[in-house]
PDB file of C-alpha atoms in Angstrom:
ATOM      1  CA  UNK O  28      97.689  34.570 -40.968  1.00 73.00           C
ATOM      2  CA  UNK O  29      99.538  32.977 -38.459  1.00 84.00           C
ATOM      3  CA  UNK O  30     100.100  29.792 -38.499  1.00 92.00           C
ATOM      4  CA  UNK O  31     101.940  29.199 -35.230  1.00 95.00           C
ATOM      5  CA  UNK O  32     102.379  31.750 -32.286  1.00 95.00           C
ATOM      6  CA  UNK O  33     105.243  32.045 -29.535  1.00 96.00           C
ATOM      7  CA  UNK O  34     101.964  30.427 -27.167  1.00 97.00           C
ATOM      8  CA  UNK O  35     101.750  28.282 -29.290  1.00 96.00           C
ATOM      9  CA  UNK O  36     105.409  27.379 -29.533  1.00 96.00           C
ATOM     10  CA  UNK O  37     105.996  26.812 -25.961  1.00 96.00           C
ATOM     11  CA  UNK O  38     102.750  24.697 -24.906  1.00 97.00           C
ATOM     12  CA  UNK O  39     102.205  22.300 -27.580  1.00 97.00           C
ATOM     13  CA  UNK O  40     105.588  21.170 -28.504  1.00 96.00           C
ATOM     14  CA  UNK O  41     106.345  20.387 -24.968  1.00 97.00           C
ATOM     15  CA  UNK O  42     103.436  18.698 -24.893  1.00 97.00           C
ATOM     16  CA  UNK O  43     103.666  16.357 -27.833  1.00 97.00           C
ATOM     17  CA  UNK O  44     107.397  15.513 -26.885  1.00 97.00           C
ATOM     18  CA  UNK O  45     105.464  14.349 -23.164  1.00 97.00           C
ATOM     19  CA  UNK O  46     103.013  12.520 -25.401  1.00 97.00           C
ATOM     20  CA  UNK O  47     105.578  11.528 -27.597  1.00 96.00           C
ATOM     21  CA  UNK O  48     107.886   9.594 -24.744  1.00 97.00           C
ATOM     22  CA  UNK O  49     104.980   8.161 -22.579  1.00 97.00           C
ATOM     23  CA  UNK O  50     103.757   6.446 -26.120  1.00 96.00           C
ATOM     24  CA  UNK O  51     106.811   5.623 -26.295  1.00 94.00           C
ATOM     25  CA  UNK O  52     106.992   3.751 -23.038  1.00 95.00           C
ATOM     26  CA  UNK O  53     103.633   2.439 -23.623  1.00 96.00           C
ATOM     27  CA  UNK O  54     105.172   0.461 -26.487  1.00 93.00           C
ATOM     28  CA  UNK O  55     107.750  -0.609 -24.794  1.00 92.00           C
ATOM     29  CA  UNK O  56     104.972  -2.188 -21.781  1.00 92.00           C
ATOM     30  CA  UNK O  57     102.385  -3.424 -23.833  1.00 93.00           C
ATOM     31  CA  UNK O  58     103.745  -3.853 -27.263  1.00 85.00           C
ATOM     32  CA  UNK O  59     103.792  -7.455 -27.317  1.00 88.00           C
ATOM     33  CA  UNK O  60     100.221  -7.291 -25.348  1.00 92.00           C
ATOM     34  CA  UNK O  61      97.285  -8.845 -27.002  1.00 93.00           C
ATOM     35  CA  UNK O  62      95.119  -6.180 -28.840  1.00 92.00           C
ATOM     36  CA  UNK O  63      92.388  -6.010 -25.658  1.00 92.00           C
ATOM     37  CA  UNK O  64      94.954  -4.876 -23.498  1.00 95.00           C
ATOM     38  CA  UNK O  65      97.274  -2.466 -25.822  1.00 95.00           C
ATOM     39  CA  UNK O  66      93.114  -0.393 -26.329  1.00 96.00           C
ATOM     40  CA  UNK O  67      93.470  -0.186 -22.548  1.00 97.00           C
ATOM     41  CA  UNK O  68      95.425   3.650 -23.236  1.00 97.00           C
ATOM     42  CA  UNK O  69      93.088   4.453 -25.888  1.00 98.00           C
ATOM     43  CA  UNK O  70      90.094   3.405 -23.435  1.00 98.00           C
ATOM     44  CA  UNK O  71      91.157   6.067 -20.764  1.00 98.00           C
ATOM     45  CA  UNK O  72      91.630   8.788 -23.394  1.00 98.00           C
ATOM     46  CA  UNK O  73      88.279   8.009 -24.631  1.00 98.00           C
ATOM     47  CA  UNK O  74      86.923   8.512 -21.445  1.00 98.00           C
ATOM     48  CA  UNK O  75      88.041  11.619 -20.767  1.00 98.00           C
ATOM     49  CA  UNK O  76      87.321  12.876 -23.896  1.00 98.00           C
ATOM     50  CA  UNK O  77      83.492  11.718 -23.162  1.00 98.00           C
ATOM     51  CA  UNK O  78      83.855  13.861 -19.986  1.00 98.00           C
ATOM     52  CA  UNK O  79      85.286  16.748 -21.228  1.00 98.00           C
ATOM     53  CA  UNK O  80      82.287  17.501 -23.804  1.00 98.00           C
ATOM     54  CA  UNK O  81      79.805  16.329 -21.125  1.00 98.00           C
ATOM     55  CA  UNK O  82      81.040  19.274 -19.225  1.00 97.00           C
ATOM     56  CA  UNK O  83      81.209  21.327 -21.593  1.00 98.00           C
ATOM     57  CA  UNK O  84      77.502  21.008 -23.729  1.00 98.00           C
ATOM     58  CA  UNK O  85      76.011  20.832 -19.252  1.00 97.00           C
ATOM     59  CA  UNK O  86      78.055  24.445 -19.061  1.00 97.00           C
ATOM     60  CA  UNK O  87      76.714  25.240 -22.174  1.00 97.00           C
ATOM     61  CA  UNK O  88      72.808  24.480 -21.007  1.00 96.00           C
ATOM     62  CA  UNK O  89      73.189  26.270 -18.107  1.00 96.00           C
ATOM     63  CA  UNK O  90      74.659  29.792 -19.845  1.00 94.00           C
ATOM     64  CA  UNK O  91      71.976  29.088 -22.613  1.00 95.00           C
ATOM     65  CA  UNK O  92      73.381  27.263 -25.153  1.00 96.00           C
ATOM     66  CA  UNK O  93      75.532  28.265 -27.962  1.00 96.00           C
ATOM     67  CA  UNK O  94      74.486  26.941 -30.966  1.00 97.00           C
ATOM     68  CA  UNK O  95      78.081  26.202 -31.708  1.00 97.00           C
ATOM     69  CA  UNK O  96      78.174  23.851 -29.401  1.00 97.00           C
ATOM     70  CA  UNK O  97      76.154  21.381 -31.206  1.00 97.00           C
ATOM     71  CA  UNK O  98      78.884  18.543 -31.854  1.00 97.00           C
ATOM     72  CA  UNK O  99      78.553  18.849 -35.879  1.00 97.00           C
ATOM     73  CA  UNK O 100      82.227  19.945 -35.831  1.00 97.00           C
ATOM     74  CA  UNK O 101      85.016  17.988 -37.422  1.00 97.00           C
ATOM     75  CA  UNK O 102      86.411  17.797 -33.899  1.00 96.00           C
ATOM     76  CA  UNK O 103      83.389  16.499 -32.707  1.00 97.00           C
ATOM     77  CA  UNK O 104      83.581  13.050 -34.128  1.00 98.00           C
ATOM     78  CA  UNK O 105      86.241  12.647 -31.745  1.00 98.00           C
ATOM     79  CA  UNK O 106      83.608  12.176 -29.455  1.00 97.00           C
ATOM     80  CA  UNK O 107      82.011   9.325 -31.120  1.00 97.00           C
ATOM     81  CA  UNK O 108      84.897   7.751 -33.152  1.00 97.00           C
ATOM     82  CA  UNK O 109      87.548   7.543 -30.399  1.00 98.00           C
ATOM     83  CA  UNK O 110      85.396   5.939 -28.134  1.00 98.00           C
ATOM     84  CA  UNK O 111      84.235   3.552 -31.069  1.00 97.00           C
ATOM     85  CA  UNK O 112      87.523   2.532 -31.603  1.00 97.00           C
ATOM     86  CA  UNK O 113      88.835   2.073 -27.771  1.00 97.00           C
ATOM     87  CA  UNK O 114      85.506  -0.467 -26.771  1.00 96.00           C
ATOM     88  CA  UNK O 115      84.027  -1.833 -30.408  1.00 94.00           C
ATOM     89  CA  UNK O 116      84.837  -5.299 -31.190  1.00 90.00           C
ATOM     90  CA  UNK O 117      82.253  -6.448 -33.722  1.00 87.00           C
ATOM     91  CA  UNK O 118      82.857  -7.502 -37.237  1.00 89.00           C
ATOM     92  CA  UNK O 119      83.626  -3.405 -37.983  1.00 90.00           C
ATOM     93  CA  UNK O 120      86.366  -3.212 -35.664  1.00 92.00           C
ATOM     94  CA  UNK O 121      89.092  -2.509 -38.064  1.00 93.00           C
ATOM     95  CA  UNK O 122      86.954  -0.308 -40.559  1.00 94.00           C
ATOM     96  CA  UNK O 123      86.173   1.603 -37.445  1.00 95.00           C
ATOM     97  CA  UNK O 124      89.451   1.814 -36.622  1.00 95.00           C
ATOM     98  CA  UNK O 125      90.455   3.005 -39.869  1.00 95.00           C
ATOM     99  CA  UNK O 126      88.052   5.877 -39.719  1.00 96.00           C
ATOM    100  CA  UNK O 127      89.453   7.019 -36.105  1.00 97.00           C
ATOM    101  CA  UNK O 128      93.018   6.984 -37.113  1.00 96.00           C
ATOM    102  CA  UNK O 129      92.170   8.573 -40.491  1.00 96.00           C
ATOM    103  CA  UNK O 130      90.827  11.175 -38.338  1.00 97.00           C
ATOM    104  CA  UNK O 131      93.147  11.453 -35.634  1.00 97.00           C
ATOM    105  CA  UNK O 132      96.282  11.223 -38.356  1.00 96.00           C
ATOM    106  CA  UNK O 133      94.378  15.008 -39.740  1.00 97.00           C
ATOM    107  CA  UNK O 134      93.825  16.805 -36.868  1.00 97.00           C
ATOM    108  CA  UNK O 135      97.582  16.177 -35.672  1.00 97.00           C
ATOM    109  CA  UNK O 136      99.161  16.574 -38.612  1.00 96.00           C
ATOM    110  CA  UNK O 137      96.845  20.325 -38.550  1.00 96.00           C
ATOM    111  CA  UNK O 138      97.922  20.755 -35.579  1.00 96.00           C
ATOM    112  CA  UNK O 139     101.596  20.346 -36.500  1.00 95.00           C
ATOM    113  CA  UNK O 140     100.648  22.871 -39.816  1.00 96.00           C
ATOM    114  CA  UNK O 141      98.265  25.698 -38.273  1.00 96.00           C
ATOM    115  CA  UNK O 142      97.795  24.731 -34.614  1.00 96.00           C
ATOM    116  CA  UNK O 143      96.394  28.588 -34.458  1.00 96.00           C
ATOM    117  CA  UNK O 144      93.442  27.794 -36.616  1.00 95.00           C
ATOM    118  CA  UNK O 145      92.414  25.028 -33.851  1.00 96.00           C
ATOM    119  CA  UNK O 146      92.914  26.614 -31.155  1.00 96.00           C
ATOM    120  CA  UNK O 147      93.935  30.490 -29.984  1.00 95.00           C
ATOM    121  CA  UNK O 148      96.748  31.844 -28.083  1.00 96.00           C
ATOM    122  CA  UNK O 149      94.314  33.284 -25.984  1.00 97.00           C
ATOM    123  CA  UNK O 150      92.592  29.944 -25.391  1.00 97.00           C
ATOM    124  CA  UNK O 151      95.911  28.515 -24.113  1.00 97.00           C
ATOM    125  CA  UNK O 152      95.872  31.789 -21.728  1.00 97.00           C
ATOM    126  CA  UNK O 153      92.508  31.215 -20.332  1.00 97.00           C
ATOM    127  CA  UNK O 154      93.079  27.536 -19.792  1.00 97.00           C
ATOM    128  CA  UNK O 155      92.873  27.779 -15.957  1.00 96.00           C
ATOM    129  CA  UNK O 156      90.149  30.028 -15.639  1.00 97.00           C
ATOM    130  CA  UNK O 157      87.824  29.462 -19.124  1.00 97.00           C
ATOM    131  CA  UNK O 158      86.215  25.668 -18.973  1.00 97.00           C
ATOM    132  CA  UNK O 159      85.757  26.346 -22.130  1.00 97.00           C
ATOM    133  CA  UNK O 160      89.219  27.643 -23.311  1.00 98.00           C
ATOM    134  CA  UNK O 161      90.401  24.141 -21.415  1.00 98.00           C
ATOM    135  CA  UNK O 162      88.299  22.275 -23.283  1.00 98.00           C
ATOM    136  CA  UNK O 163      89.345  23.474 -26.570  1.00 97.00           C
ATOM    137  CA  UNK O 164      93.294  23.234 -25.777  1.00 98.00           C
ATOM    138  CA  UNK O 165      92.887  19.881 -23.492  1.00 98.00           C
ATOM    139  CA  UNK O 166      90.682  18.168 -26.100  1.00 98.00           C
ATOM    140  CA  UNK O 167      92.527  18.513 -29.271  1.00 98.00           C
ATOM    141  CA  UNK O 168      95.953  17.292 -27.315  1.00 98.00           C
ATOM    142  CA  UNK O 169      94.003  14.443 -26.371  1.00 98.00           C
ATOM    143  CA  UNK O 170      93.403  13.935 -30.130  1.00 98.00           C
ATOM    144  CA  UNK O 171      97.375  14.071 -30.551  1.00 98.00           C
ATOM    145  CA  UNK O 172      97.970  11.775 -28.147  1.00 98.00           C
ATOM    146  CA  UNK O 173      95.360   9.291 -29.280  1.00 98.00           C
ATOM    147  CA  UNK O 174      97.043   9.612 -32.677  1.00 97.00           C
ATOM    148  CA  UNK O 175     100.519   8.769 -31.421  1.00 96.00           C
ATOM    149  CA  UNK O 176      98.890   5.479 -29.147  1.00 96.00           C
ATOM    150  CA  UNK O 177      96.798   4.279 -32.327  1.00 95.00           C
ATOM    151  CA  UNK O 178     100.019   4.501 -33.891  1.00 92.00           C
ATOM    152  CA  UNK O 179     102.484   3.061 -31.056  1.00 92.00           C
ATOM    153  CA  UNK O 180     100.746   0.046 -30.115  1.00 93.00           C
ATOM    154  CA  UNK O 181      99.769  -0.651 -33.504  1.00 90.00           C
ATOM    155  CA  UNK O 182      95.792  -0.638 -32.966  1.00 92.00           C
ATOM    156  CA  UNK O 183      95.064  -0.779 -36.488  1.00 89.00           C
ATOM    157  CA  UNK O 184      97.450  -2.520 -38.989  1.00 77.00           C
ATOM    158  CA  UNK O 185      95.135  -3.585 -42.187  1.00 70.00           C
ATOM    159  CA  UNK O 186      94.952  -0.628 -44.272  1.00 66.00           C
ATOM    160  CA  UNK O 187      93.081  -2.752 -47.212  1.00 74.00           C
ATOM    161  CA  UNK O 188      91.952  -0.463 -49.748  1.00 76.00           C
ATOM    162  CA  UNK O 189      88.163  -1.023 -49.083  1.00 85.00           C
ATOM    163  CA  UNK O 190      89.196   0.664 -45.654  1.00 89.00           C
ATOM    164  CA  UNK O 191      90.503   3.859 -47.729  1.00 89.00           C
ATOM    165  CA  UNK O 192      87.068   4.199 -49.321  1.00 92.00           C
ATOM    166  CA  UNK O 193      85.629   3.745 -45.827  1.00 95.00           C
ATOM    167  CA  UNK O 194      87.230   6.587 -44.389  1.00 95.00           C
ATOM    168  CA  UNK O 195      86.169   8.602 -48.069  1.00 96.00           C
ATOM    169  CA  UNK O 196      82.558   7.602 -47.408  1.00 97.00           C
ATOM    170  CA  UNK O 197      82.733   8.898 -43.815  1.00 97.00           C
ATOM    171  CA  UNK O 198      83.713  11.919 -44.201  1.00 98.00           C
ATOM    172  CA  UNK O 199      81.291  13.003 -47.171  1.00 97.00           C
ATOM    173  CA  UNK O 200      78.914  11.110 -44.441  1.00 98.00           C
ATOM    174  CA  UNK O 201      80.044  13.859 -42.278  1.00 98.00           C
ATOM    175  CA  UNK O 202      79.654  16.611 -44.830  1.00 98.00           C
ATOM    176  CA  UNK O 203      76.504  15.821 -45.933  1.00 97.00           C
ATOM    177  CA  UNK O 204      74.442  15.973 -42.325  1.00 98.00           C
ATOM    178  CA  UNK O 205      77.312  19.344 -41.240  1.00 98.00           C
ATOM    179  CA  UNK O 206      77.117  21.064 -44.110  1.00 97.00           C
ATOM    180  CA  UNK O 207      73.668  21.702 -44.321  1.00 97.00           C
ATOM    181  CA  UNK O 208      73.336  22.557 -40.725  1.00 98.00           C
ATOM    182  CA  UNK O 209      76.073  25.088 -40.982  1.00 97.00           C
ATOM    183  CA  UNK O 210      73.717  27.103 -43.681  1.00 97.00           C
ATOM    184  CA  UNK O 211      70.656  26.499 -41.786  1.00 97.00           C
ATOM    185  CA  UNK O 212      71.772  27.177 -38.536  1.00 97.00           C
ATOM    186  CA  UNK O 213      74.167  29.491 -39.804  1.00 97.00           C
ATOM    187  CA  UNK O 214      76.658  27.996 -37.921  1.00 97.00           C
ATOM    188  CA  UNK O 215      80.025  27.669 -38.771  1.00 97.00           C
ATOM    189  CA  UNK O 216      80.675  24.156 -38.220  1.00 97.00           C
ATOM    190  CA  UNK O 217      84.465  22.885 -39.827  1.00 96.00           C
ATOM    191  CA  UNK O 218      83.941  26.353 -41.963  1.00 96.00           C
ATOM    192  CA  UNK O 219      81.249  25.275 -43.598  1.00 97.00           C
ATOM    193  CA  UNK O 220      79.682  29.031 -43.373  1.00 97.00           C
ATOM    194  CA  UNK O 221      82.113  31.000 -43.662  1.00 95.00           C
ATOM    195  CA  UNK O 222      86.507  30.725 -43.818  1.00 95.00           C
ATOM    196  CA  UNK O 223      88.370  30.974 -40.264  1.00 93.00           C
ATOM    197  CA  UNK O 224      91.200  31.932 -42.206  1.00 92.00           C
ATOM    198  CA  UNK O 225      91.377  35.461 -43.510  1.00 90.00           C
ATOM    199  CA  UNK O 226      92.954  35.596 -46.883  1.00 91.00           C
ATOM    200  CA  UNK O 227      90.733  32.876 -48.182  1.00 92.00           C
ATOM    201  CA  UNK O 228      87.813  34.580 -46.458  1.00 94.00           C
ATOM    202  CA  UNK O 229      88.038  37.453 -48.415  1.00 94.00           C
ATOM    203  CA  UNK O 230      88.132  35.675 -52.246  1.00 94.00           C
ATOM    204  CA  UNK O 231      85.057  33.727 -50.521  1.00 94.00           C
ATOM    205  CA  UNK O 232      83.683  37.383 -50.014  1.00 94.00           C
ATOM    206  CA  UNK O 233      84.593  38.313 -53.481  1.00 95.00           C
ATOM    207  CA  UNK O 234      83.198  35.541 -55.148  1.00 94.00           C
ATOM    208  CA  UNK O 235      79.872  36.244 -53.147  1.00 94.00           C
ATOM    209  CA  UNK O 236      79.504  39.536 -54.302  1.00 94.00           C
ATOM    210  CA  UNK O 237      80.589  38.864 -57.542  1.00 94.00           C
ATOM    211  CA  UNK O 238      78.308  35.361 -58.144  1.00 93.00           C
ATOM    212  CA  UNK O 239      75.406  36.444 -55.308  1.00 93.00           C
ATOM    213  CA  UNK O 240      74.859  34.518 -52.461  1.00 92.00           C
ATOM    214  CA  UNK O 241      73.657  31.091 -53.139  1.00 94.00           C
ATOM    215  CA  UNK O 242      75.957  29.906 -56.100  1.00 95.00           C
ATOM    216  CA  UNK O 243      78.918  31.652 -54.467  1.00 95.00           C
ATOM    217  CA  UNK O 244      77.976  29.435 -50.475  1.00 96.00           C
ATOM    218  CA  UNK O 245      77.314  26.469 -53.007  1.00 96.00           C
ATOM    219  CA  UNK O 246      80.486  26.731 -54.637  1.00 97.00           C
ATOM    220  CA  UNK O 247      82.418  27.367 -51.557  1.00 97.00           C
ATOM    221  CA  UNK O 248      80.801  24.416 -49.792  1.00 97.00           C
ATOM    222  CA  UNK O 249      81.956  21.971 -52.356  1.00 97.00           C
ATOM    223  CA  UNK O 250      85.388  23.352 -52.314  1.00 97.00           C
ATOM    224  CA  UNK O 251      85.803  22.692 -48.119  1.00 97.00           C
ATOM    225  CA  UNK O 252      83.910  19.484 -48.984  1.00 97.00           C
ATOM    226  CA  UNK O 253      87.093  18.576 -51.287  1.00 97.00           C
ATOM    227  CA  UNK O 254      89.326  19.715 -49.660  1.00 97.00           C
ATOM    228  CA  UNK O 255      88.166  17.752 -46.106  1.00 97.00           C
ATOM    229  CA  UNK O 256      88.322  14.341 -48.014  1.00 97.00           C
ATOM    230  CA  UNK O 257      91.598  14.847 -49.533  1.00 96.00           C
ATOM    231  CA  UNK O 258      93.378  16.229 -46.518  1.00 96.00           C
ATOM    232  CA  UNK O 259      91.663  13.142 -44.442  1.00 97.00           C
ATOM    233  CA  UNK O 260      93.415  10.577 -46.869  1.00 95.00           C
ATOM    234  CA  UNK O 261      96.772  12.048 -47.504  1.00 95.00           C
ATOM    235  CA  UNK O 262      96.995  11.814 -43.504  1.00 94.00           C
ATOM    236  CA  UNK O 263      95.878   8.518 -43.549  1.00 93.00           C
ATOM    237  CA  UNK O 264      98.619   7.690 -46.326  1.00 91.00           C
ATOM    238  CA  UNK O 265     101.201   9.192 -44.347  1.00 90.00           C
ATOM    239  CA  UNK O 266     100.064   7.081 -41.099  1.00 89.00           C
ATOM    240  CA  UNK O 267     100.313   4.003 -43.571  1.00 85.00           C
ATOM    241  CA  UNK O 268     103.842   5.000 -43.740  1.00 85.00           C
ATOM    242  CA  UNK O 269     104.871   6.426 -40.681  1.00 82.00           C
ATOM    243  CA  UNK O 270     103.656   2.585 -39.464  1.00 78.00           C
ATOM    244  CA  UNK O 271     106.294   0.596 -42.193  1.00 78.00           C
ATOM    245  CA  UNK O 272     109.010   2.973 -40.994  1.00 79.00           C
ATOM    246  CA  UNK O 273     108.364   2.328 -37.412  1.00 71.00           C
ATOM    247  CA  UNK O 274     111.269  -0.136 -36.052  1.00 64.00           C
ATOM    248  CA  UNK O 275     109.670  -3.787 -34.429  1.00 58.00           C
ATOM    249  CA  UNK O 276     108.344  -3.331 -30.775  1.00 56.00           C
ATOM    250  CA  UNK O 277     111.230  -5.633 -29.427  1.00 49.00           C
ATOM    251  CA  UNK O 278     113.961  -3.231 -30.726  1.00 43.00           C
ATOM    252  CA  UNK O 279     112.268  -0.242 -28.716  1.00 44.00           C
TER     253      UNK O 279
END
């Protein structure tokens, strides 16, 4: 099990430095502007995410369509939530941005801990030669940029207890759709069908051999659901801590 490869270190770390520098520059330029102006960079990111996904879906249909490309993965949520956070201005806009920043924080945290789980070194090497590899690398880096922007431009500042519950119920709702579909289509959405972490997959297979497929799979899916909820909530709390530690905008 490799958390970081040399390829990830040579590409992801410099990319994050560039994204951080861009965010700090935008914070200095737009930090005192109204929310409608501060949302513009996120709106640009949202548009690119949607265009990337349209390209992926079109290419997959042209190639006969791979069920793995159905947008039921955890990161598929960004196709919907980042545009909603960027453009939606209704009565639920704060909750929408709470969900989005929590999701972005979780993926950014996973990118820092275990980037090889999100995309492989081979995806990076094929960045300029294969659209699907280009998509997965660029898409997930844009999610990191979206998180940086939401933090740096103070696009979500509430943090009420009800918003923590909103995030939790959103993840539960996602799991209630994705987990059954993974079993029905026998497709590994969000690791609900099998585990992409080899040592844990070995444990899952051993439990299945001991208990039988159905009870072992139900237990496995329940564990994944709980881990999803906890992981997102932990990084949501870390986001709130990071926001409190940031210096005022006028000191940057």
